[in-house]
Coordinates of C-alpha atoms and ligand atoms in Angstrom, one line a residue:
M48 CA 11.4 0.6 11.2
R49 CA 14.1 -2.1 10.7
L50 CA 14.2 -2.8 14.4
G51 CA 10.4 -3.1 14.4
G52 CA 10.6 -5.6 11.5
I53 CA 13.2 -7.7 13.3
F54 CA 11.1 -7.6 16.4
L55 CA 8.0 -8.7 14.5
L56 CA 10.0 -11.5 12.9
V57 CA 11.3 -12.8 16.2
A58 CA 7.8 -12.6 17.7
L59 CA 6.3 -14.4 14.8
G60 CA 9.1 -17.0 15.0
S61 CA 8.6 -17.6 18.7
F62 CA 4.9 -17.8 18.3
T63 CA 5.3 -20.4 15.5
A64 CA 7.8 -22.4 17.5
Y65 CA 5.5 -22.3 20.5
Y66 CA 2.5 -23.2 18.4
I67 CA 4.2 -26.1 16.7
Y68 CA 6.0 -27.5 19.7
E69 CA 4.2 -30.1 21.6
P70 CA 5.3 -32.6 24.3
I71 CA 5.6 -35.7 22.1
P72 CA 7.1 -38.7 23.9
E73 CA 10.8 -39.1 23.3
E74 CA 10.6 -42.6 21.9
I75 CA 8.5 -41.6 18.9
E76 CA 10.7 -41.4 15.9
E77 CA 10.9 -38.4 13.7
R78 CA 9.3 -36.3 16.4
W79 CA 9.8 -32.9 14.7
K80 CA 8.2 -34.1 11.5
L81 CA 5.3 -35.4 13.5
M82 CA 5.0 -32.0 15.3
L83 CA 5.0 -30.2 12.0
T84 CA 2.5 -32.6 10.5
N85 CA 0.2 -32.3 13.5
S86 CA 0.4 -28.5 13.5
F87 CA -1.3 -28.6 10.1
F88 CA -4.1 -30.8 11.6
R89 CA -4.4 -28.6 14.7
T90 CA -4.5 -25.4 12.6
L91 CA -7.2 -26.9 10.4
S92 CA -9.1 -28.0 13.5
H93 CA -9.0 -24.5 15.0
L94 CA -10.1 -23.0 11.7
A95 CA -13.0 -25.5 11.6
D96 CA -14.0 -24.6 15.2
F97 CA -13.9 -20.9 14.2
S98 CA -15.9 -21.5 11.0
E99 CA -18.6 -23.4 12.9
L100 CA -18.7 -20.7 15.6
V101 CA -19.3 -17.9 13.2
G102 CA -21.7 -20.0 11.1
L103 CA -19.6 -20.2 7.9
K104 CA -19.3 -24.0 7.5
D105 CA -19.7 -26.8 10.0
Y106 CA -16.7 -28.3 11.7
M107 CA -16.5 -31.5 9.6
G108 CA -17.1 -29.6 6.5
V109 CA -13.9 -27.7 7.0
M110 CA -12.0 -30.8 8.2
Y111 CA -12.9 -32.5 5.0
F112 CA -10.2 -30.4 3.4
I113 CA -7.8 -33.1 4.6
T114 CA -9.5 -35.5 2.2
L115 CA -9.3 -33.1 -0.7
V116 CA -5.6 -32.2 -0.2
E117 CA -4.6 -35.8 -0.7
G118 CA -7.2 -36.5 -3.4
V119 CA -6.2 -38.5 -6.5
V120 CA -7.9 -39.8 -9.5
P121 CA -7.1 -43.6 -9.4
V122 CA -5.9 -44.7 -12.8
S123 CA -4.5 -47.9 -14.2
D124 CA -0.8 -48.4 -14.4
E125 CA 1.4 -51.0 -16.0
R126 CA 0.7 -53.6 -13.3
V127 CA -2.7 -52.6 -11.9
Q128 CA -6.0 -52.1 -13.7
V129 CA -8.2 -49.6 -11.9
T130 CA -11.9 -49.1 -12.5
E131 CA -14.6 -47.3 -10.7
E132 CA -17.8 -49.3 -10.4
T133 CA -21.1 -49.3 -8.5
F134 CA -21.9 -52.3 -6.4
D135 CA -25.6 -52.4 -5.4
G136 CA -25.8 -48.6 -5.6
V137 CA -22.5 -47.9 -3.7
D138 CA -19.4 -46.5 -5.4
V139 CA -16.3 -48.7 -5.2
V140 CA -12.8 -48.4 -6.7
L141 CA -11.7 -51.8 -8.0
Y142 CA -8.0 -52.7 -8.4
Q143 CA -7.1 -55.8 -10.3
P144 CA -3.8 -57.3 -11.3
K145 CA -3.1 -57.1 -15.0
Q146 CA -3.2 -60.6 -16.4
L147 CA 0.2 -62.0 -17.4
G148 CA -0.1 -64.5 -20.2
S149 CA -2.4 -67.5 -19.5
D150 CA -2.9 -66.8 -15.8
S151 CA -6.1 -68.7 -15.0
E152 CA -5.3 -69.1 -11.3
L153 CA -8.0 -67.8 -9.0
R154 CA -6.9 -64.7 -6.9
R155 CA -7.3 -63.5 -3.4
A156 CA -9.4 -60.4 -2.6
V157 CA -9.2 -57.7 0.0
I158 CA -12.2 -55.5 0.7
Y159 CA -10.7 -52.3 2.1
L160 CA -12.5 -49.7 4.2
H161 CA -10.7 -46.4 4.6
G162 CA -10.5 -44.5 7.9
G163 CA -11.5 -40.9 8.8
G164 CA -13.9 -41.2 11.7
W165 CA -16.9 -42.0 9.4
C166 CA -16.8 -38.3 8.5
L167 CA -13.6 -37.9 6.4
G168 CA -11.5 -39.8 4.0
S169 CA -12.0 -41.5 0.7
S170 CA -10.7 -44.4 -1.4
R171 CA -9.5 -41.7 -3.7
M172 CA -6.8 -40.4 -1.4
S173 CA -3.2 -41.1 -2.4
P174 CA -2.2 -43.2 0.7
Y175 CA -5.2 -45.5 0.2
D176 CA -4.6 -45.6 -3.5
L177 CA -0.9 -46.6 -3.0
L178 CA -1.8 -49.2 -0.4
A179 CA -4.3 -50.8 -2.7
R180 CA -1.8 -51.0 -5.5
E181 CA 0.8 -52.5 -3.2
M182 CA -1.7 -55.2 -2.1
V183 CA -2.6 -56.0 -5.7
T184 CA 1.0 -56.5 -6.7
E185 CA 2.3 -58.2 -3.5
L186 CA -0.6 -60.5 -3.1
N187 CA -1.8 -60.9 -6.6
A188 CA -5.1 -59.8 -5.2
V189 CA -8.2 -58.0 -6.3
V190 CA -8.7 -55.0 -4.0
L191 CA -12.1 -53.4 -3.5
S192 CA -12.0 -50.0 -1.9
V193 CA -15.4 -48.9 -0.8
E194 CA -16.6 -45.3 -1.1
Y195 CA -19.2 -45.5 1.6
R196 CA -21.2 -42.4 2.3
L197 CA -20.1 -40.2 5.2
A198 CA -21.4 -38.6 8.4
P199 CA -22.7 -36.0 9.3
A200 CA -24.6 -35.9 6.1
H201 CA -25.3 -39.6 6.5
H202 CA -25.5 -40.7 10.1
F203 CA -25.2 -44.3 11.4
P204 CA -26.2 -46.8 10.1
V205 CA -25.8 -45.4 6.5
P206 CA -22.0 -45.8 6.2
Y207 CA -22.1 -49.2 7.7
E208 CA -25.0 -50.3 5.5
D209 CA -23.2 -49.1 2.4
V210 CA -20.3 -51.2 3.2
Y211 CA -22.5 -54.2 4.1
R212 CA -24.3 -53.9 0.8
V213 CA -21.0 -53.9 -1.2
V214 CA -19.7 -56.9 0.7
K215 CA -22.9 -58.9 0.2
H216 CA -22.9 -58.0 -3.5
F217 CA -19.3 -59.0 -4.0
L218 CA -19.5 -62.3 -2.1
Q219 CA -21.9 -63.8 -4.7
R220 CA -20.3 -66.6 -6.6
G221 CA -21.2 -65.1 -9.9
V222 CA -19.6 -61.8 -9.1
L223 CA -16.5 -63.4 -7.7
A224 CA -16.1 -65.6 -10.8
Q225 CA -16.3 -62.4 -12.9
Y226 CA -13.2 -61.1 -11.2
S227 CA -11.5 -64.5 -10.9
V228 CA -11.6 -64.4 -7.1
D229 CA -11.2 -67.5 -5.0
P230 CA -14.3 -67.6 -2.7
G231 CA -12.1 -69.2 0.0
R232 CA -9.5 -66.4 0.1
I233 CA -11.3 -63.1 0.8
A234 CA -10.5 -60.7 3.6
V235 CA -12.0 -57.5 4.9
S236 CA -9.7 -54.9 6.3
G237 CA -9.7 -51.2 7.3
D238 CA -7.9 -48.6 9.4
S239 CA -9.4 -46.7 12.3
A240 CA -13.2 -46.1 11.5
G241 CA -12.6 -48.5 8.5
G242 CA -11.4 -51.1 11.1
N243 CA -14.7 -50.5 12.9
L244 CA -16.7 -51.2 9.8
A245 CA -14.5 -54.3 9.0
A246 CA -15.1 -55.8 12.4
A247 CA -18.8 -55.0 12.3
V248 CA -19.2 -56.5 8.8
S249 CA -17.3 -59.7 9.8
Q250 CA -19.7 -60.2 12.8
Q251 CA -22.9 -59.5 10.9
L252 CA -22.0 -61.6 7.9
Q253 CA -21.5 -64.8 9.8
Q254 CA -25.0 -64.4 11.4
E255 CA -26.6 -64.4 7.9
P256 CA -28.2 -67.8 7.7
V257 CA -28.1 -68.0 3.9
Q258 CA -24.6 -66.5 3.4
Q259 CA -22.7 -69.1 1.4
V260 CA -19.3 -67.4 0.9
Q261 CA -17.7 -66.3 4.1
L262 CA -14.6 -64.3 4.8
K263 CA -11.3 -66.0 5.5
A264 CA -9.7 -63.2 7.5
Q265 CA -10.2 -59.8 9.0
A266 CA -7.4 -57.3 9.4
L267 CA -8.1 -54.4 11.7
L268 CA -5.6 -51.5 11.8
Y269 CA -5.9 -49.4 15.0
P270 CA -9.7 -50.0 14.9
V271 CA -12.4 -48.0 16.8
L272 CA -14.5 -50.7 18.5
Q273 CA -16.7 -49.2 21.2
A274 CA -18.5 -46.0 22.2
L275 CA -19.4 -46.8 25.7
D276 CA -16.3 -45.9 27.6
L277 CA -14.3 -42.9 26.3
N278 CA -12.0 -42.8 29.3
T279 CA -10.1 -46.1 28.9
P280 CA -6.4 -45.8 30.0
S281 CA -5.4 -45.1 26.4
Y282 CA -7.9 -42.3 26.1
Q283 CA -6.5 -40.9 29.3
Q284 CA -2.8 -41.4 28.4
N285 CA -3.1 -40.1 24.8
R286 CA -5.7 -37.3 25.4
D287 CA -3.6 -34.8 23.4
M288 CA -1.6 -37.1 21.2
P289 CA -1.2 -36.4 17.4
I290 CA -3.0 -37.1 15.0
L291 CA -6.1 -38.0 16.9
P292 CA -6.6 -36.2 20.2
R293 CA -9.5 -37.4 22.4
T294 CA -11.7 -34.4 21.5
L295 CA -11.5 -35.3 17.8
M296 CA -12.3 -38.9 18.4
V297 CA -15.3 -38.0 20.6
R298 CA -16.4 -35.6 17.9
F299 CA -16.2 -38.4 15.3
W300 CA -18.3 -40.7 17.5
S301 CA -20.9 -38.1 18.2
E302 CA -21.2 -37.0 14.6
Y303 CA -21.5 -40.6 13.5
F304 CA -24.8 -40.8 15.5
T305 CA -26.2 -37.3 15.7
S306 CA -25.5 -33.6 15.0
D307 CA -27.0 -32.8 18.4
K308 CA -24.2 -31.0 20.3
A309 CA -25.7 -32.1 23.7
F310 CA -24.6 -35.6 22.9
F311 CA -21.1 -34.5 22.1
R312 CA -20.9 -32.8 25.4
A313 CA -22.2 -35.8 27.2
M314 CA -19.6 -38.0 25.5
M315 CA -16.8 -35.6 26.3
A316 CA -17.8 -36.0 30.0
N317 CA -18.1 -39.8 29.5
A318 CA -21.6 -39.4 30.8
H319 CA -23.5 -40.6 27.8
N320 CA -24.5 -44.1 28.9
S321 CA -28.1 -44.7 29.5
P322 CA -29.8 -47.6 31.3
E323 CA -30.0 -49.3 27.9
S324 CA -26.2 -49.4 27.6
A325 CA -25.4 -50.0 31.3
S326 CA -25.8 -53.8 30.9
L327 CA -23.3 -53.8 28.1
L328 CA -20.5 -52.1 30.1
K329 CA -19.2 -55.5 31.1
F330 CA -18.0 -56.0 27.5
V331 CA -15.7 -53.0 27.6
N332 CA -14.4 -53.4 31.1
W333 CA -10.8 -52.5 30.6
S334 CA -10.0 -53.6 34.2
A335 CA -10.8 -57.1 33.0
F336 CA -9.7 -57.1 29.4
L337 CA -6.5 -55.1 29.3
P338 CA -3.2 -56.8 30.0
E339 CA -2.2 -56.0 33.7
S340 CA 0.6 -53.7 32.7
Y341 CA -1.8 -51.4 30.8
H342 CA -4.4 -50.9 33.5
R343 CA -2.2 -51.1 36.7
K344 CA -1.7 -47.4 36.9
Y345 CA -5.3 -46.6 36.5
N346 CA -8.2 -47.2 38.9
Y347 CA -11.2 -48.6 37.1
S348 CA -14.5 -46.9 37.5
A349 CA -17.4 -47.7 35.3
P350 CA -18.8 -44.8 33.2
A351 CA -21.7 -42.9 34.7
V352 CA -25.2 -44.1 33.7
V353 CA -27.5 -41.1 33.1
H354 CA -31.2 -41.0 32.5
G355 CA -32.5 -39.1 29.5
V356 CA -29.0 -38.5 27.9
G357 CA -28.7 -37.5 24.3
G358 CA -30.8 -34.4 24.0
E359 CA -33.8 -34.3 21.7
G360 CA -32.8 -37.5 19.9
A361 CA -32.8 -39.5 23.1
G362 CA -34.8 -42.6 23.5
M363 CA -35.2 -45.8 21.5
D364 CA -34.1 -44.4 18.1
G365 CA -31.7 -41.8 19.3
P366 CA -27.9 -41.9 19.8
S367 CA -28.2 -43.6 23.2
R368 CA -29.7 -46.5 21.3
S369 CA -27.1 -46.4 18.5
I370 CA -24.1 -46.7 20.9
T371 CA -25.4 -50.1 22.0
D372 CA -25.6 -51.4 18.4
P373 CA -22.8 -53.8 17.7
R374 CA -22.8 -52.6 14.1
A375 CA -21.4 -49.4 15.6
S376 CA -19.6 -50.9 18.6
P377 CA -18.4 -54.4 17.7
L378 CA -17.0 -55.0 21.2
L379 CA -20.5 -55.3 22.5
V380 CA -21.3 -58.8 21.4
P381 CA -21.3 -61.8 23.7
D382 CA -18.6 -64.5 23.3
A383 CA -20.9 -66.8 21.5
T384 CA -21.0 -64.3 18.6
L385 CA -17.2 -64.0 18.5
R386 CA -16.6 -67.7 18.4
S387 CA -17.1 -68.3 14.7
L388 CA -15.3 -65.2 13.5
P389 CA -12.6 -65.5 10.8
K390 CA -9.0 -65.3 12.0
A391 CA -7.9 -61.8 12.8
Y392 CA -5.0 -59.4 12.6
V393 CA -5.1 -56.5 15.0
L394 CA -2.7 -53.7 14.9
T395 CA -2.5 -51.3 17.9
C396 CA -0.3 -48.3 18.7
E397 CA 0.9 -47.3 22.1
Y398 CA 0.3 -43.6 21.5
D399 CA -3.3 -43.8 20.4
V400 CA -6.5 -43.2 22.2
L401 CA -7.9 -46.3 20.5
R402 CA -5.1 -48.6 21.7
D403 CA -7.3 -50.2 24.4
D404 CA -10.2 -50.8 22.0
G405 CA -7.9 -53.0 19.9
M406 CA -6.3 -54.6 22.9
M407 CA -9.7 -55.5 24.5
Y408 CA -10.9 -57.0 21.2
V409 CA -7.7 -59.1 21.1
T410 CA -8.4 -60.4 24.6
R411 CA -12.0 -61.1 23.9
L412 CA -11.4 -62.8 20.5
R413 CA -8.7 -65.0 22.0
G414 CA -11.0 -65.8 24.9
A415 CA -13.6 -67.0 22.4
G416 CA -11.0 -69.2 20.6
V417 CA -10.5 -67.0 17.5
E418 CA -7.0 -67.1 16.0
V419 CA -5.5 -63.6 16.5
T420 CA -2.2 -62.0 15.4
H421 CA -1.7 -58.9 17.5
E422 CA 1.0 -56.5 16.4
H423 CA 1.5 -53.7 18.9
Y424 CA 3.8 -50.8 18.0
D425 CA 5.5 -49.4 21.1
T426 CA 6.4 -46.2 19.3
G427 CA 3.3 -46.0 17.1
F428 CA 0.8 -43.2 16.9
H429 CA -2.7 -43.2 15.5
G430 CA -3.0 -43.0 11.7
A431 CA 0.7 -43.8 11.2
L432 CA 0.1 -46.2 8.4
M433 CA -1.3 -43.5 6.2
F434 CA 1.9 -41.4 6.3
T435 CA 3.6 -42.9 3.3
V436 CA 3.6 -39.9 0.9
W437 CA 6.2 -37.2 0.8
P438 CA 6.6 -34.8 2.7
T439 CA 4.7 -36.5 5.5
D440 CA 6.3 -39.9 5.0
F441 CA 7.3 -41.7 8.2
L442 CA 9.6 -44.7 8.6
I443 CA 7.1 -46.4 10.9
A444 CA 4.5 -46.3 8.1
R445 CA 6.8 -48.4 5.9
R446 CA 7.3 -51.0 8.7
M447 CA 3.6 -51.2 9.4
T448 CA 2.7 -51.6 5.8
D449 CA 5.3 -54.4 5.3
N450 CA 4.2 -56.3 8.3
Y451 CA 0.5 -56.0 7.5
V452 CA 0.9 -57.1 3.9
Q453 CA 3.2 -59.9 5.0
W454 CA 0.4 -61.2 7.4
L455 CA -2.0 -61.1 4.5
K456 CA 0.5 -63.0 2.3
E457 CA 0.7 -65.8 4.9
N458 CA -2.8 -65.9 6.1
L459 CA -5.0 -65.2 3.1
Ligands
LIG75 C1 -14.9 -54.8 35.8 O1 -14.0 -55.9 36.2 C2 -13.6 -55.9 37.5 C3 -12.6 -57.0 37.7 O2 -11.6 -57.0 36.8 C4 -14.8 -56.0 38.4 O3 -14.4 -55.9 39.8 C5 -15.9 -55.0 38.1 O4 -17.0 -55.2 38.9 C6 -16.2 -55.0 36.6 N1 -17.1 -53.9 36.4 C7 -18.0 -54.0 35.4 C8 -18.9 -52.8 35.2 O5 -18.2 -54.9 34.7
LIG76 C1 -5.8 -45.4 42.6 O1 -6.2 -45.8 43.9 C2 -5.2 -45.9 44.9 C3 -5.8 -46.4 46.2 O2 -7.0 -45.8 46.4 C4 -4.5 -44.5 45.0 O3 -3.5 -44.5 45.9 C5 -4.0 -44.1 43.6 O4 -3.5 -42.8 43.7 C6 -5.1 -44.1 42.6 N1 -4.5 -43.9 41.3 C7 -5.0 -43.0 40.4 C8 -4.3 -42.9 39.1 O5 -6.0 -42.4 40.6

């Protein structure tokens, strides 16, 4: 019996070690911590797959647990006043500096859009809550964290439109005055899918003919920027990298547009482009837009163009149409649209499927004459900035946050 117990323990231990161990590149700091952290994500993902398979709850419904685990109720503290408001029908969490004496100076503002693949995440998660407070105190800024609605319950363009409505509402002179915000010092920012929304909003806003107040800056943290080519060198290199393996990113993309699994399968095979998107492939040509050192080892071949892709939702209103929409894929606009964009900060990570999305945008923005600060983290992985809370706190998250806030300090 005792021997049996020991055997069981050893077997369990080996299984656990085998399960947790993953080949993570040597240069990534705190590798074991990352493996452990990622084993939580992988386990949840397996459970989510299983749950969907047996019809208990859909995949994203289970993955949403991540959001709940880190959930907080944002409350005021001695330096930051926090209120929950509704801007044009959309929930926002508003962080304001507490006034000190007769401080009548106008303040900066940051509109922040959380990540989570348009399907997960919330302003009310501790890493986002902490980041917002830090921006308030470091920048003496008002931070508006937008609680946009999520896919798959609300497919594109609902999450985008929620964000756009909030931004339009906030950028009215009367509203800005109410919060003592300087109309000349407002930035939009976000990480991952939030970076996608931030880039899209920046583009659309400057095309509004009657928009008086414009953004001063956009800060995009490992943003998602295009859905046409899901086999860029970074997608290939980082296929199984924590925290965002390629399968999960493809899943986010497909769920953003449709719940039709045929589209997910087409995207997995990178065979989801239709004749409608074919003419836009030139905007995501990584052979042309990536620095030489990043595409040298890979041979460019354009994604396949397939007729009638996208299952039942195919056609003018289906997902094949949505992937061509720059409000979903901001990389797909011509240079003329990029030219008048506000100055940009783009953060990319080496070990991230989305690295090349960010890098291509940097090349294209610079080519169009936009001022860009590009910070590339050679040892960075996707989502790193969010790992600021014990026990999943990483040194790199601290460095990233400091550099990002410093850029805002100097440029906003
Ligand atoms: C991509 O760029 C390369 C040159 O860098 C060019 O030869 C190729 O035709 C381009 N392909 C597309 C689809 O734009
Ligand atoms: C790219 O093409 C060259 C020449 O055809 C070939 O030698 C090389 O193995 C290819 N590389 C990859 C990564 O497929």
